[in-house]
Structures are given as C-alpha cells and as structure tokens.
Coordinates of C-alpha atoms and ligand atoms in Angstrom, one line a residue:
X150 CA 196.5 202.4 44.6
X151 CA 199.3 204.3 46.8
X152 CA 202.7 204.1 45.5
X153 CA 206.4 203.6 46.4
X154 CA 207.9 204.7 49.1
X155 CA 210.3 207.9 48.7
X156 CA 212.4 206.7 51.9
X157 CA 213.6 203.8 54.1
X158 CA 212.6 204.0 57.4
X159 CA 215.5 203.5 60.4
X160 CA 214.7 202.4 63.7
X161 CA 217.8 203.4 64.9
X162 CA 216.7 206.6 65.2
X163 CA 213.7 205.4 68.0
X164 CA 215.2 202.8 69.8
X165 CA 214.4 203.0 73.6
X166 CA 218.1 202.5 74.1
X167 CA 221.3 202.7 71.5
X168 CA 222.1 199.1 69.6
X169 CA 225.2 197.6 71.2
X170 CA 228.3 198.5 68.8
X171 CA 229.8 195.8 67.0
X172 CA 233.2 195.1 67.8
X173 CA 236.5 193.3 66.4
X174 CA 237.5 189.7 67.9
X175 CA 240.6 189.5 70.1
X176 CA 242.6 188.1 67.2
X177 CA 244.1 189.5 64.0
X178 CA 243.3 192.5 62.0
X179 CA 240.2 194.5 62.5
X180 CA 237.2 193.1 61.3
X181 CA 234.8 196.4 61.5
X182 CA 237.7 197.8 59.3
X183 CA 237.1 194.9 56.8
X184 CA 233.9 196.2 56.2
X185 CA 234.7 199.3 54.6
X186 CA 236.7 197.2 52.3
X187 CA 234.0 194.6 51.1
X188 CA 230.8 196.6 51.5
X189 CA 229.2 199.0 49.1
X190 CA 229.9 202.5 50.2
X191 CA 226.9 203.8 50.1
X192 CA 225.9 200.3 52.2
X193 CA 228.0 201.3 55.1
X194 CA 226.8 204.5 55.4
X195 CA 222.9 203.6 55.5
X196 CA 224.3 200.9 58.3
X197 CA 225.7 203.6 60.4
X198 CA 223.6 206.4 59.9
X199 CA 220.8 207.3 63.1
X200 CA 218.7 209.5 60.4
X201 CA 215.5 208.4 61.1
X202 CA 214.1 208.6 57.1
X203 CA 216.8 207.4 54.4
X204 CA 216.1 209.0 51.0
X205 CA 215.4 205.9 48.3
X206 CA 217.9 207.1 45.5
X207 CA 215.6 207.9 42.2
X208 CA 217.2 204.9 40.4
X209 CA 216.3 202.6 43.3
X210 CA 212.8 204.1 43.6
X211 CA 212.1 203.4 39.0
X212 CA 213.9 199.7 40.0
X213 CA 211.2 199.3 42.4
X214 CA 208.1 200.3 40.0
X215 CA 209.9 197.7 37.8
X216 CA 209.3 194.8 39.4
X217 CA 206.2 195.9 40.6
X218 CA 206.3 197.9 43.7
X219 CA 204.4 198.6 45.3
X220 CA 202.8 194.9 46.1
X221 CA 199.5 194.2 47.1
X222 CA 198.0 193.6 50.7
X223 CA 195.2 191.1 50.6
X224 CA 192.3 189.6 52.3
X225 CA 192.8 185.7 52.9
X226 CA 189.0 185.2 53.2
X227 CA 189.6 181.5 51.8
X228 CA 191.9 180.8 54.3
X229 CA 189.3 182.6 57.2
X230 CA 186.7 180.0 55.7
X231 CA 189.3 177.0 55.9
X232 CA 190.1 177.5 59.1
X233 CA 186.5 178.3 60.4
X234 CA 186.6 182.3 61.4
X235 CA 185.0 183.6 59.1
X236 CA 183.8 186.7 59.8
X237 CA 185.3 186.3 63.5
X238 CA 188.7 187.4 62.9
X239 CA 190.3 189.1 59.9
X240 CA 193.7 188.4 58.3
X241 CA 195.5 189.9 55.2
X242 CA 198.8 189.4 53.9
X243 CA 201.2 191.6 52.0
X244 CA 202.1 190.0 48.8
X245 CA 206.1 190.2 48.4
X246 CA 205.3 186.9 46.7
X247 CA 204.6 188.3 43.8
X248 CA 208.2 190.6 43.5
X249 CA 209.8 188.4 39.8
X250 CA 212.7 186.5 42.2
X251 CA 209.8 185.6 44.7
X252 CA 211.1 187.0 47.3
X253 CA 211.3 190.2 49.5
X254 CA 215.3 189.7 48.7
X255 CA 215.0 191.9 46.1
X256 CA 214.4 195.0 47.8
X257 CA 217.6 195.2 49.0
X258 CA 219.4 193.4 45.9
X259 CA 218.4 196.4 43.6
X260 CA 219.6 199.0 46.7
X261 CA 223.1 196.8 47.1
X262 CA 224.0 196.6 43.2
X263 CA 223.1 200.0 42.8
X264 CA 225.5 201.1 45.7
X265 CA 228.0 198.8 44.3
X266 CA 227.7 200.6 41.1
X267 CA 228.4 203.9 42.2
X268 CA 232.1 202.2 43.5
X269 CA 232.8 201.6 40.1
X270 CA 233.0 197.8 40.9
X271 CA 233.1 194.9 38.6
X272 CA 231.9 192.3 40.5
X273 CA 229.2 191.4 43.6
X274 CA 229.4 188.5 45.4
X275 CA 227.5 187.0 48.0
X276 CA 225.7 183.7 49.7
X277 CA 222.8 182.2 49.6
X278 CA 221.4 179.2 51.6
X279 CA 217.6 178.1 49.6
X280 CA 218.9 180.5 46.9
X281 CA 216.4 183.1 47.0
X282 CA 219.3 186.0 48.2
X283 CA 221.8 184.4 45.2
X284 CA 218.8 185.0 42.9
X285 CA 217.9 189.0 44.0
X286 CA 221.4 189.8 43.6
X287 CA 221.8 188.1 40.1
X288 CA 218.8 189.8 38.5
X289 CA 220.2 193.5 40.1
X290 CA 223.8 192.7 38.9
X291 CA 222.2 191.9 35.5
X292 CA 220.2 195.0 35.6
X293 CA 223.3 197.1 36.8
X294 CA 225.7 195.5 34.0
X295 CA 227.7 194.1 37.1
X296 CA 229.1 190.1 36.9
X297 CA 227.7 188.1 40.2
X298 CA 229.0 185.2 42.0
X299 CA 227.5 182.8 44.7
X300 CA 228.5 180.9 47.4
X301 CA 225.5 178.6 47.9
X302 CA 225.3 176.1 51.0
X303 CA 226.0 172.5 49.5
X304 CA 222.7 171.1 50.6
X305 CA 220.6 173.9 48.5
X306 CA 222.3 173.6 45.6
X307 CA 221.7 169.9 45.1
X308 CA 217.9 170.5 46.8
X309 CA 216.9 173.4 45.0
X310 CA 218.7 173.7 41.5
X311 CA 216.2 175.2 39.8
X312 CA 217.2 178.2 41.7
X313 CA 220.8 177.7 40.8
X314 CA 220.0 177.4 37.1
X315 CA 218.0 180.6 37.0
X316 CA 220.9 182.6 38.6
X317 CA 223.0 180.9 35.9
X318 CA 221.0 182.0 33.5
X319 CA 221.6 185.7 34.8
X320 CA 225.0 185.2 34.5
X321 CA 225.8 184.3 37.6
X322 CA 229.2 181.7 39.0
X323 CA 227.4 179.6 41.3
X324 CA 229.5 177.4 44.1
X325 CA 228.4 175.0 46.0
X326 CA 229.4 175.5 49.6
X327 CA 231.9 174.6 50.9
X328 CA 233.7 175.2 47.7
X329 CA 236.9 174.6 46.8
X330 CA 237.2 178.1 45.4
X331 CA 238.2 179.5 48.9
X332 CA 240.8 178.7 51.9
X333 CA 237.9 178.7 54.1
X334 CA 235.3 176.0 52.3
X335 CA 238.8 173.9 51.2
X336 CA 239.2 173.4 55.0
X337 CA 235.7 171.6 55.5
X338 CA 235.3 169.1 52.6
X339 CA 232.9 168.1 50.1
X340 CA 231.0 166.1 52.3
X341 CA 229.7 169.1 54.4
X342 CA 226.3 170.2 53.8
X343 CA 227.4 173.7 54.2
X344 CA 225.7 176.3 56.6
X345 CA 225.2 180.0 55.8
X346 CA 228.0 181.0 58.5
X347 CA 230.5 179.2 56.0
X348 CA 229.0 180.3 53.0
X349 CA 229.4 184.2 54.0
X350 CA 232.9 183.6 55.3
X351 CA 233.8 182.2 51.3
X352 CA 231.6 185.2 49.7
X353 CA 233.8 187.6 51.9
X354 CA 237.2 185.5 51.5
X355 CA 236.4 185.5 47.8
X356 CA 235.8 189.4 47.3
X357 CA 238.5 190.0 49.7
X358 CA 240.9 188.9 46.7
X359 CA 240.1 192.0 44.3
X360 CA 239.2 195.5 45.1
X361 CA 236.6 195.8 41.9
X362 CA 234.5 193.0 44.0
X363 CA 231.7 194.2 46.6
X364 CA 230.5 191.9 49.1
X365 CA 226.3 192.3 49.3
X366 CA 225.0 190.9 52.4
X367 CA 221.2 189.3 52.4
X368 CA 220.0 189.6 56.2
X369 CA 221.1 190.8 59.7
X370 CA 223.0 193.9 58.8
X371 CA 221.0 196.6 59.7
X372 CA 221.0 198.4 56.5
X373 CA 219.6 195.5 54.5
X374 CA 216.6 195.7 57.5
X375 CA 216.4 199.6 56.4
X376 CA 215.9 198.7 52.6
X377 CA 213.2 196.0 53.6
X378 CA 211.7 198.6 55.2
X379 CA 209.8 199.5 51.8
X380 CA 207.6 197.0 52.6
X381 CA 206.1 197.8 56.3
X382 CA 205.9 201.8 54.7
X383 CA 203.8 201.1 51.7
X384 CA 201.5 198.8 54.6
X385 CA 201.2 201.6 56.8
X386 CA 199.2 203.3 53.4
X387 CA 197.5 199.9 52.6
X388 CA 196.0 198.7 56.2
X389 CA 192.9 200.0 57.3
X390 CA 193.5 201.0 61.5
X391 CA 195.7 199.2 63.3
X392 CA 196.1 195.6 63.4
X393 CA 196.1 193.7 66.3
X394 CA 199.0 191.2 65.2
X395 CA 201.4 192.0 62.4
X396 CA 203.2 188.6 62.0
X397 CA 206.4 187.5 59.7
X398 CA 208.9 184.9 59.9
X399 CA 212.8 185.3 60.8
X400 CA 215.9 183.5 59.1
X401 CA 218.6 186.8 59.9
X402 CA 215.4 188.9 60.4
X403 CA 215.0 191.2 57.2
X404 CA 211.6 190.7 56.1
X405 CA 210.1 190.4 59.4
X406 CA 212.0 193.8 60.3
X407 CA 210.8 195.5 56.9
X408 CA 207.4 194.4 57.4
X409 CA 206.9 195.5 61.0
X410 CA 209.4 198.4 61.8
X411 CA 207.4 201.3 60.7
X412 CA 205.1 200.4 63.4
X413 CA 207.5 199.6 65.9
X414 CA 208.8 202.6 65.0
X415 CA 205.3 204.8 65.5
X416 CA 204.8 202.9 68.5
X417 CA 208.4 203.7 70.4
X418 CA 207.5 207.3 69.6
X419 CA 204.2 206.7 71.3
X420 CA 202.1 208.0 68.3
X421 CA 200.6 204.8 67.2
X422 CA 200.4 201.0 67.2
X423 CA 201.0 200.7 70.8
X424 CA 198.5 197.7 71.1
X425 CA 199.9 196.0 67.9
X426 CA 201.8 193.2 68.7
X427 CA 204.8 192.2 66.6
X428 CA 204.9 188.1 66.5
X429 CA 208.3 186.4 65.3
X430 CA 208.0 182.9 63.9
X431 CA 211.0 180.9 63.4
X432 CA 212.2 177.4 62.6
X433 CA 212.5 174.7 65.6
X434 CA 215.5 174.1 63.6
X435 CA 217.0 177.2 64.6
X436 CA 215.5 178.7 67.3
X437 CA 217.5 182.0 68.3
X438 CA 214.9 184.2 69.5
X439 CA 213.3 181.4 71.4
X440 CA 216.4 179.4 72.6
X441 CA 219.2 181.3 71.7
X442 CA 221.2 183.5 74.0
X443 CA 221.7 186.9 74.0
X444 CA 225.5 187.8 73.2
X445 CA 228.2 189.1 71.2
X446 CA 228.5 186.7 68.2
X447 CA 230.2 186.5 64.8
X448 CA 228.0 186.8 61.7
X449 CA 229.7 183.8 59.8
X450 CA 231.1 180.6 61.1
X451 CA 235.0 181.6 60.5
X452 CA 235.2 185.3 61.9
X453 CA 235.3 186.9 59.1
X454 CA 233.0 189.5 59.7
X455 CA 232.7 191.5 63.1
X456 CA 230.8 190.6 66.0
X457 CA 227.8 192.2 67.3
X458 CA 225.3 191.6 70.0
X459 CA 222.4 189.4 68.7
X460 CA 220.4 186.0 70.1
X461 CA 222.4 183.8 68.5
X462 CA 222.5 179.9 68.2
X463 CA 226.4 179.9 68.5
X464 CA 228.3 180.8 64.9
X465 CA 229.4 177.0 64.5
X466 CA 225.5 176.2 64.5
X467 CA 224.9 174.0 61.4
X468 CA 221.0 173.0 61.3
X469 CA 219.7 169.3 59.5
X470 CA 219.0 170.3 55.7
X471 CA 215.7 172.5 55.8
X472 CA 213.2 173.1 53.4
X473 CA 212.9 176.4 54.9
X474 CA 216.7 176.9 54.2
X475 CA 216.5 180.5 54.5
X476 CA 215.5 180.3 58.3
X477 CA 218.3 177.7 59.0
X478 CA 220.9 181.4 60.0
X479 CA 222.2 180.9 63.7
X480 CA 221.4 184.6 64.4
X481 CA 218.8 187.6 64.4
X482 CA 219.9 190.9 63.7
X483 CA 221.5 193.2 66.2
X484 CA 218.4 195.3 66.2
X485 CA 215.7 193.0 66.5
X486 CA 217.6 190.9 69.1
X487 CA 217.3 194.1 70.8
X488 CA 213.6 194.8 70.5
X489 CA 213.5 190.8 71.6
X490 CA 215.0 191.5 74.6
X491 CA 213.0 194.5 75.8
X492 CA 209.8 192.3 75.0
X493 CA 208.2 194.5 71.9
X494 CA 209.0 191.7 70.1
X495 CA 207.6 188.3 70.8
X496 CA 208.9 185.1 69.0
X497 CA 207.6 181.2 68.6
X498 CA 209.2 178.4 66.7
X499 CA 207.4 175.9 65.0
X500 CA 208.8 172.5 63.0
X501 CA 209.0 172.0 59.4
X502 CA 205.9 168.9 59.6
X503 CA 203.7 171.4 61.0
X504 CA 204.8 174.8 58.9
X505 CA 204.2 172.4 55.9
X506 CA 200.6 171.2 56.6
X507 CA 199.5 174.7 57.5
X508 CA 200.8 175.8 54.4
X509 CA 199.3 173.2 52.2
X510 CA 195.9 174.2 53.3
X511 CA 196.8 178.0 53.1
X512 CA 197.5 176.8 49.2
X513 CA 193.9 175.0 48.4
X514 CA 191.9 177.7 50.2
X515 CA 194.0 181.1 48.8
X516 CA 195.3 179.5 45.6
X517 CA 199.1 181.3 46.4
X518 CA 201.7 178.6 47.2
X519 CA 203.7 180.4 50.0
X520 CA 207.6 179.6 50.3
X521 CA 208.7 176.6 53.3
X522 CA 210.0 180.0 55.2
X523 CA 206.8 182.2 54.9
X524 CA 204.5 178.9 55.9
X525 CA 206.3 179.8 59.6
X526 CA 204.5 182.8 59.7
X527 CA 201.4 181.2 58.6
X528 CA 201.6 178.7 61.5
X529 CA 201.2 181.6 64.2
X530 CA 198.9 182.5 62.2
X531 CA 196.7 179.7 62.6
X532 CA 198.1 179.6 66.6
X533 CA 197.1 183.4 67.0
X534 CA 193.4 182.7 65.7
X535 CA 192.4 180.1 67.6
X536 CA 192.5 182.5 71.2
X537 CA 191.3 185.2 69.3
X538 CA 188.6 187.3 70.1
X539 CA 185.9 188.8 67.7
X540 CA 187.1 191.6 65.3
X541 CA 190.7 190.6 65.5
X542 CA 192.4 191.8 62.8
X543 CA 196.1 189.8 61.9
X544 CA 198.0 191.1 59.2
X545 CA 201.0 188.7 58.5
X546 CA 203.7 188.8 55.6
X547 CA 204.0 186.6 52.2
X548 CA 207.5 187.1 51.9
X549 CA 207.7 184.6 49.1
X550 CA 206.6 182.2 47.2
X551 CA 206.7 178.1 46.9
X552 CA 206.4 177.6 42.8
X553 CA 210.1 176.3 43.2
X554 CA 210.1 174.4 46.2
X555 CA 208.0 171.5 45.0
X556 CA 210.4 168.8 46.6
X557 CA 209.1 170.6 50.2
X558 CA 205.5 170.0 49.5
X559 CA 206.0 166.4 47.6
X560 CA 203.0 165.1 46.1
X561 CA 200.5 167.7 48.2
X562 CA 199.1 165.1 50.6
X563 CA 200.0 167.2 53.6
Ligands
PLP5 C1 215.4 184.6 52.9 C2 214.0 184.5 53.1 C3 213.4 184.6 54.4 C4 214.3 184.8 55.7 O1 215.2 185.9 55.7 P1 214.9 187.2 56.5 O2 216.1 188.0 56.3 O3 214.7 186.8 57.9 O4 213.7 187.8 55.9 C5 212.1 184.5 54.6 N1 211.3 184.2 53.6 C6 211.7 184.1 52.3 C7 210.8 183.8 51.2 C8 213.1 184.2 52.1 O5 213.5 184.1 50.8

C-alpha cells in the first residue's frame, strides 16, 4: 500500500511554452481583479504560482486519509474477458469511485474549504451541473464548520435530486439555475434548462454580495487541475512500467488533468513516459477539444469571470440535458487546451447511446457502476483495444461512480 501524496504537482512549471495569460474583457471593471475578491487566497496563489511541487497543507493531507486516500488502482480482468482480450491487452483503472461523494471533486473540495477557512469566511458558494461538484463542496464546508450554497443548472436538479437532497442534508441552500436569487439567472427565466456558464456567473454574482463569502470553483482553473493532481501522483507509485494509454474523460478537464499530468509532466522533461499517450474522451454533446476552437473565451456565459485562452464551444453554448451533465462545460482548461494544441494530448468524442452501452457491460463484467461521465473514458477504452497490439497496457480513470444516476441507465437493457 503507498500512501498520500505530500505535494500537488504543477505543470506550469514544464510546459514547452508559457500558458497564455488570462485577460480582462473590453468592458467594465477588471475581471482578473475580481478574482482576488471571490477566490480563496490561498486558491489564487496555487493558480499563479510556476513552483513545480505545491506542498499539500497537513490538514489537507489527514482530510485525504479520511475519505480514503489513497484509492485503489485495479485490474478490469472482467471487463478484458467481456470484451475478448484477455490476456492480449491489459487495462486497470484508478478507483476515485470509491472517494464518499463519488467523485474525484472532492480532492479539490477539501483543498478549496480549507483555503477558504484560513480567510476567515463564512460562507462558500459554488455551481454544479450533475451535482457531483455541489456535493464535494457541501461535505468540506460541513467538515470546515463553513455554511454552503449552490447554484445547480435547472435540468440537474429536477434529473438528479438525490444529489440535491444529500447536499441538503449537509446543510447546504440549493438553487435551481437560473434562479431567481441573482440579477443574472432573473434575466433568463424559469423555463431555461440552465447551463454551467450561467450557473457560475450566479455562484459569483451571489458571493460578490458579501465579503465573508468565497467563491470555490470545480474545473478549468488551473489550481483545481493542481489539487486533482493527487491522483496521477499516487498512480505513478501504483502502476507497474509505463502504460501505453492513460485515458480519462473531460467536462472543464480536472480529472483527466489530475490523472495524467504527472506523466505529462515526466515526459516534457524527457525523463519518462514519452511513449505514453494521453487520450481525452469527451461528450459529442460538447465537443471542445474535437470541434471547438482555439481562443480567448470567458469561463461563464455572462462575463463574469476573466477570459483565458482555451478550445472552447463559445461561452453561450448550452448543450441538450445530458446524463453526463458534468461533461456538458463549453470549455477545457487553459492548460490542457494547450497540451491539445501542441498534440501531447489527443481527444475523441463519443455520444451518450454509445457511452451508455459500453458502460452497462463495464457494470455486469466489473461489478462497479461507473458515472454517465466516466463511461466516456470507457468508450475509448473499448475503441483503443480493438487496434491494439499484444502486451498493451491502458490504464484509464474511474472518476466516479453511477449508484445515483439510475434514471441514465433505466431499466439496464442497454
Ligand atoms: C465533474 C465530473 C467529471 C468532469 O469534470 P472534470 O473537471 O473534467 O474532471 C467527470 N467525471 C465525474 C464523475 C465528475 O463528477
């Protein structure tokens, strides 16, 4: 058994070229100076900072062994069976599934409510789209005595209300969005399925109004990619050699970042990994890194936040109502539209029939239940092994589970 990591890893520090700065929009008051206002202090700093290793504070690190860190990787012999390679090819995922939200979110939930802690703040809010991100930050407020509200896109909270009801058992105010609580969500209507774009610019709106409220964001921001980044490091211990594919999927790009950065890392360096290669699966749905276009782009729908350089669907993108909800963001993050771009990162889409029935069978031959947004990773999984050659080894990430997503998989007949 290794154990937790004692630092965040930060690509910044090896990229073959600097990440484009992010800048303010023509219009109004500065945006990038917002930031400072809203985020966590200690948050800010990690985004800026080009120090490759970022100590995990000691508190972070026992929050960690808490729920479980670190998590497993694992053989999916079943699934080799099921899908007839056997022996042929090897693939193993790492089990964020098993974290108590179900998701990898947490990671950077426990890192964000600590920061916001040390601030002295009262009060974190955020948004969430399938709720997953609403959940990691109202356990960590709950375990740092901090009160939690959510923006959470219209269509997931009527789809998935479990969720909803768990963070309300935490404590947490939940709004569907758009909400009425905000200028921005009053402006669209209750009709509106919501997106993610609108649900941030509410969440920063909202904590704009009170200087004991932090804003915590979920994806894209580089530091949140830095705190997933627990993940890929306790890998590098786990995995035997070097894989051939290491494989996740992308909504803003966090866990797929976490999960493979390390190695990027090693291999921009030119120490290791350099004939790993680093597969991006994403939802036809909202295809950035495959249709998208590279540019300067807002993070939310409204402007709210500043604008950096990512593939990007256009901020006003606003995808059908997803199973996957958590893949239905209109960008990547800065950094990993950057590692798109310069090819070390390749990317497929696949739709939400096909992610399902891979993930179905992935159920009845592993007996884990992977979340609508993992099954995407699954799916190049399946892709990768049929043109692969003997001894491949695949190593892909289970960044969450499926136990409440039941209305995806309907009755199981997939
Ligand atoms: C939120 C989420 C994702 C997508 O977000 P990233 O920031 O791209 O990781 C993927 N899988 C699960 C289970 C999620 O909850």
């Amino acid at each position: 058994m290794t154990g937790v990591p004692g630092y965040w890893y930060n690509i910044a520090a090896d990229l073959p070229q600097p990440l484009p700065p992010m800048i303010d929009p023509l219009e109004g008051e500065s945006r990038i100076g917002r930031l400072s206002r809203i985020l966590p202090g200690r948050l800010l700093e990690d985004e800026n900072t080009l120090d490759r290793y970022i100590r995990i504070p000691d508190r972070v690190r026992e929050e960690y062994m808490r729920v479980g860190r670190p998590t497993p990787l694992v053989r999916a012999e079943g699934f080799e069976r099921t899908i007839g390679v056997g022996g042929r090819v090897r693939i193993y995922y790492k089990l964020e599934a098993l974290l108590p939200t179900g998701s990898h979110k947490i990671n950077t939930a426990l890192a964000q409510a600590y920061y916001a802690s040390l601030d002295g703040a009262r009060e974190v809010v955020t948004e969430t789209g399938a709720g997953q991100w609403g959940l990691a930050v109202s356990m960590a407020a709950a375990r740092f005595g901090l009160k939690a509200t959510v923006f959470m896109t219209r269509s997931s909270y009527h789809s998935k209300s479990s969720r909803r009801r768990l963070m309300e058992v935490l404590g947490a105010r939940v709004y569907p969005s758009p909400s009425r609580a905000t200028k921005t969500g009053r402006g669209f209507g209750d009709e509106h399925p919501g997106s993610l774009g609108i649900a941030i610019a509410e969440a920063v709106e909202y904590a704009l109004e009170d200087d004991g409220r932090r804003y915590l964001p979920g994806s894209a921001l580089e530091a949140v990619l830095i705190h997933q980044t627990v993940i890929g490091l306790e890998v590098l211990d786990q995995v035997e050699g070097e894989p051939d594919y290491m494989v996740a999927c992308v909504g803003g790009g966090s866990n797929f970042a976490g999960f493979t950065y390390p190695m990027i890392g090693s291999m921009l360096r030119g120490e290791g990994f350099k004939s790993t290669r680093f597969i991006a699966a994403e939802s036809s749905a909202s295809p950035k890194l495959t249709r998208g276009e590279y540019m300067y782009d807002g993070f939310d729908s409204s402007l709210i936040l500043p604008l950096a350089k990512m593939y990007t669907l256009g901020r006003s993108h606003v995808p059908p109502p997803l199973h996957a909800a958590g893949l239905r963001y209109h960008a990547a993050a800065p950094s990993l539209s950057l590692l798109r771009r310069l090819g070390v990162v390749e990317a497929r889409a696949y739709s939400q029939d096909r992610v399902l029935r891979d993930a179905v069978l992935f159920s009845r031959s592993e007996g884990v239940i992977p979340a609508p947004e993992t099954a995407h990773a699954i799916s190049a999984v399946v892709d990768l092994v049929r043109r692969a050659s003997p001894g491949t080894v695949i190593v892909f990430n289970m960044s969450g589970h499926g136990l409440l997503d039941t209305d995806a998989y309907g009755g199981g007949d997939g």
